[in-house]
Coordinates of C-alpha atoms in Angstrom, one line a residue:
M11 CA 253.3 156.9 384.4
T12 CA 252.1 160.3 385.0
F13 CA 254.0 161.1 388.3
L14 CA 257.3 160.0 386.7
K15 CA 257.1 162.3 383.9
A16 CA 255.7 165.2 386.2
A17 CA 258.7 164.3 388.0
F18 CA 261.2 165.3 385.1
A19 CA 259.1 168.1 383.2
V20 CA 261.1 170.7 385.3
A21 CA 264.2 168.7 386.3
L22 CA 266.8 171.3 384.7
A23 CA 265.1 174.1 386.1
A24 CA 267.6 177.0 387.4
A25 CA 269.1 176.6 390.7
S26 CA 269.7 180.5 390.2
A27 CA 265.6 180.8 391.2
A28 CA 266.4 179.6 394.8
P29 CA 268.5 182.5 396.0
A30 CA 265.8 185.1 394.5
L31 CA 263.4 183.2 396.2
A32 CA 265.0 182.6 399.9
D33 CA 264.6 186.2 401.5
S34 CA 260.6 185.5 401.2
L35 CA 260.2 182.9 403.1
P36 CA 259.7 183.2 406.7
D37 CA 262.0 182.8 409.8
L38 CA 260.5 180.2 412.3
K39 CA 263.5 181.1 414.3
G40 CA 264.2 177.7 415.4
R41 CA 261.1 176.5 416.7
D42 CA 260.3 172.8 417.4
V43 CA 257.9 171.0 415.4
T44 CA 256.8 167.7 416.0
V45 CA 256.1 165.9 412.4
V46 CA 254.0 162.3 413.1
T47 CA 254.7 159.4 410.5
E48 CA 253.5 155.8 409.9
N49 CA 257.0 154.8 408.1
A50 CA 255.5 152.2 406.2
Y51 CA 255.6 153.6 402.8
P52 CA 258.8 153.8 401.0
P53 CA 260.0 155.7 399.1
L54 CA 258.3 158.4 400.9
Q55 CA 259.2 157.1 404.2
F56 CA 260.1 154.0 405.9
V57 CA 262.8 152.1 408.1
D58 CA 266.0 151.2 406.1
P59 CA 266.0 147.5 406.7
K60 CA 270.2 147.4 406.4
T61 CA 270.7 150.6 408.8
G62 CA 267.3 150.9 410.6
K63 CA 267.6 155.0 409.8
Q64 CA 264.3 156.5 409.2
V65 CA 264.8 157.8 405.5
G66 CA 262.2 158.6 402.6
W67 CA 261.3 161.5 400.3
E68 CA 259.6 163.2 402.6
Y69 CA 262.0 162.9 405.5
D70 CA 264.1 164.9 402.9
A71 CA 261.8 167.1 402.1
V72 CA 260.6 168.2 405.2
N73 CA 264.6 168.2 406.4
E74 CA 265.2 170.7 403.3
M75 CA 261.9 172.7 404.8
A76 CA 263.7 173.0 408.3
K77 CA 266.5 174.6 406.7
R78 CA 265.0 177.1 404.7
L79 CA 262.3 178.1 407.0
N80 CA 264.4 177.6 410.6
F81 CA 262.3 175.5 412.7
D82 CA 263.9 171.9 414.1
A83 CA 261.8 169.0 413.1
H84 CA 261.4 166.2 415.7
Y85 CA 259.9 163.0 414.0
Q86 CA 257.2 160.6 415.9
N87 CA 255.3 157.2 414.6
T88 CA 252.2 156.1 414.9
S89 CA 249.4 154.4 413.1
W90 CA 247.6 155.3 410.2
D91 CA 244.5 154.8 411.9
A92 CA 245.0 157.2 415.0
M93 CA 247.2 159.6 412.9
I94 CA 244.3 162.0 411.6
Q95 CA 243.0 162.0 414.8
A96 CA 246.4 162.7 416.6
V97 CA 247.2 165.8 414.5
S98 CA 243.5 166.9 414.7
S99 CA 243.4 167.3 418.3
G100 CA 247.1 169.3 418.4
Q101 CA 249.0 166.2 419.7
Y102 CA 251.5 166.4 416.7
D103 CA 252.4 169.5 414.8
M104 CA 252.5 168.2 411.4
G105 CA 251.8 164.9 409.6
M106 CA 253.3 163.2 406.8
D107 CA 252.4 159.8 405.5
G108 CA 251.4 160.2 401.7
I109 CA 248.0 161.6 402.7
T110 CA 246.0 162.4 400.2
I111 CA 243.6 165.6 400.1
T112 CA 240.0 165.1 400.4
D113 CA 237.2 167.0 401.6
E114 CA 236.5 164.2 404.2
R115 CA 239.6 164.2 405.7
K116 CA 239.8 168.5 405.7
Q117 CA 236.7 168.5 408.1
K118 CA 239.1 167.3 410.7
V119 CA 242.8 168.2 409.4
A120 CA 243.9 171.4 407.5
F121 CA 246.5 170.6 404.5
S122 CA 249.5 172.1 402.8
N123 CA 249.3 172.8 399.3
P124 CA 249.8 169.6 397.4
Y125 CA 253.4 168.6 397.0
M126 CA 252.9 165.5 395.1
H127 CA 250.2 164.0 392.4
S128 CA 250.2 160.6 391.9
E129 CA 247.6 158.0 390.5
S130 CA 246.3 154.5 391.6
F131 CA 247.4 151.1 390.6
M132 CA 246.7 147.8 391.5
L133 CA 250.0 146.3 392.9
V134 CA 250.4 142.1 392.4
R135 CA 252.9 139.2 392.4
A136 CA 254.9 139.3 389.4
D137 CA 253.4 136.2 388.1
E138 CA 249.8 137.1 388.3
D139 CA 248.1 136.1 385.3
R140 CA 244.4 135.8 386.4
F141 CA 243.6 139.0 385.9
D142 CA 244.6 142.2 384.3
D143 CA 242.3 144.8 385.2
P144 CA 239.3 146.2 387.9
K145 CA 236.6 144.3 386.3
S146 CA 238.3 141.1 385.8
F147 CA 239.7 141.0 389.3
A148 CA 235.6 141.7 390.6
K149 CA 234.4 138.7 388.2
D150 CA 236.3 136.0 390.1
Q151 CA 234.9 135.7 393.3
D152 CA 238.0 133.8 394.8
L153 CA 240.2 136.8 394.7
L154 CA 241.0 139.0 398.0
I155 CA 241.9 142.3 398.1
G156 CA 243.9 143.7 401.1
A157 CA 243.4 147.5 402.7
Q158 CA 243.7 149.8 405.3
P159 CA 240.2 150.9 406.8
G160 CA 239.6 154.2 406.3
T161 CA 242.0 154.6 403.5
T162 CA 241.5 156.5 400.2
N163 CA 242.6 153.1 398.8
F164 CA 240.1 151.1 400.8
Y165 CA 237.1 153.1 399.2
T166 CA 238.5 152.6 396.0
A167 CA 238.6 148.9 396.3
V168 CA 234.9 148.9 397.6
Y169 CA 233.3 151.4 395.3
D170 CA 235.5 150.9 391.8
V171 CA 236.7 147.5 392.0
L172 CA 234.0 145.9 393.9
D173 CA 230.4 146.2 394.7
G174 CA 229.8 149.2 397.0
N175 CA 229.6 147.3 400.3
E176 CA 231.9 148.0 402.8
Q177 CA 231.8 144.9 404.7
N178 CA 232.8 142.9 401.6
P179 CA 234.6 139.6 403.1
R180 CA 236.9 139.7 399.9
I181 CA 238.5 142.8 401.2
K182 CA 240.7 141.8 404.2
L183 CA 241.5 144.7 406.3
F184 CA 245.5 145.3 407.9
Q185 CA 246.4 147.7 410.3
T186 CA 249.7 148.9 408.2
F187 CA 250.1 149.3 404.4
G188 CA 253.6 147.1 405.3
A189 CA 250.9 144.4 406.2
E190 CA 249.1 144.0 403.3
V191 CA 252.3 143.8 400.9
Q192 CA 253.4 140.9 402.8
A193 CA 249.7 139.6 403.1
L194 CA 250.1 139.7 399.0
R195 CA 253.6 138.4 398.8
T196 CA 252.6 135.4 400.7
G197 CA 249.2 134.7 398.8
D198 CA 246.7 136.0 401.5
V199 CA 245.3 138.5 399.4
D200 CA 245.9 139.1 395.4
M201 CA 246.2 142.5 395.0
V202 CA 246.2 145.7 397.1
L203 CA 245.7 148.9 395.8
T204 CA 248.4 151.8 396.0
D205 CA 249.1 154.8 394.3
G206 CA 251.5 154.7 392.0
T207 CA 254.4 156.3 394.2
A208 CA 254.2 154.0 397.2
G209 CA 253.6 151.0 394.8
R210 CA 257.2 151.7 392.8
G211 CA 258.6 152.0 395.7
Y212 CA 257.4 148.3 396.9
V213 CA 258.3 147.0 393.2
K214 CA 261.8 148.4 393.5
A215 CA 262.3 147.3 397.1
T216 CA 261.6 143.4 396.3
D217 CA 263.3 142.9 393.4
G218 CA 260.6 142.0 391.2
A219 CA 258.5 139.8 393.4
L220 CA 255.5 142.6 392.7
K221 CA 254.5 144.6 390.3
L222 CA 251.9 147.1 389.1
I223 CA 249.3 146.5 386.7
A224 CA 249.9 149.7 385.2
D225 CA 247.8 150.0 382.3
H226 CA 244.9 150.4 384.4
P227 CA 245.1 153.6 387.1
L228 CA 242.4 153.6 389.3
G229 CA 241.8 157.4 389.4
S230 CA 244.5 160.1 390.9
E231 CA 245.5 161.9 394.0
D232 CA 247.3 164.8 395.3
F233 CA 249.4 164.1 398.6
G234 CA 249.9 166.8 401.2
F235 CA 250.7 167.6 404.8
I236 CA 248.3 167.7 407.9
F237 CA 248.2 170.0 410.7
P238 CA 245.4 171.1 413.3
K239 CA 243.0 173.4 411.8
G240 CA 244.3 177.3 412.0
S241 CA 248.1 176.1 412.4
K242 CA 250.6 179.1 411.7
L243 CA 252.8 176.6 410.3
I244 CA 250.7 176.1 407.4
A245 CA 251.6 179.2 405.3
P246 CA 255.5 178.8 406.0
I247 CA 255.4 175.3 404.9
N248 CA 253.3 176.3 401.5
A249 CA 255.7 178.7 400.8
A250 CA 258.5 176.3 401.3
I251 CA 256.9 174.0 399.2
A252 CA 256.3 176.7 396.2
Q253 CA 260.0 177.5 396.9
M254 CA 261.2 173.8 396.2
K255 CA 258.7 172.7 393.3
Q256 CA 260.6 176.5 391.2
D257 CA 263.9 175.4 392.4
G258 CA 264.0 172.2 391.4
T259 CA 264.9 170.7 394.7
F260 CA 261.7 167.9 394.8
D261 CA 262.5 166.9 390.9
K262 CA 266.2 166.3 392.5
L263 CA 264.3 164.2 395.3
T264 CA 262.2 162.2 392.9
K265 CA 265.3 161.3 391.0
K266 CA 266.9 160.1 394.2
W267 CA 264.3 157.9 395.9
F268 CA 262.1 156.6 392.9
L269 CA 264.7 156.0 390.2
D270 CA 268.8 155.7 392.4
Y271 CA 267.8 154.4 395.5
K272 CA 268.4 151.1 396.4
M273 CA 266.5 149.5 399.3
G274 CA 269.6 148.4 401.6
N275 CA 272.5 150.8 399.9

């Protein structure tokens, strides 16, 4: 539970730190910033099924950055497989989707400094008892994994759980993470890999229908916002990230979305 421990490590950070830092943040003079996301990764970003509103940790974080930096955030949606290329080509100013910072992705887009650290886990149905770690999953040839092509979790499934064959028929491909989870719930696949961040959100949202196998994290990752290379937004966003970490804002958002929030409330 590294993530939640980290979330509360500075939960009582002094609020008085914010005014001292505020003067150091740049003023973006009300410029428009188009932010793209998939809305499929609760509690980071998703559409609340009861209200129909786009909500989540990342929305709150970026909206707070917009206030502090004086910019106007406009949100757009696209699929995961189109997002990085769309940001790279300048179609959007910024992307947020629980995007793992990797050297491969840095060849196409620029990243902010990390705003969140998480570990990767197996997400399964609550009554699953046929396996309890990657080795026992791999051993049973009848078990299937759901994954989105091109994601960190896809490559983890290929190289850290199975046999290194990217065409392995035990990996069933889906266009969205939400579709993976639905297939898991209906029994079409037996496991999906997810960072602890999204996994906890889905466990909470499904009222106990799913669980994380939390004893066996499959590595860790840092999340960052993405930008076209050379974007002048990167330095201001990094400054806001640093300030919001220091003054406890991120910890408050973590408590709100990971502990207090109930889907549909």
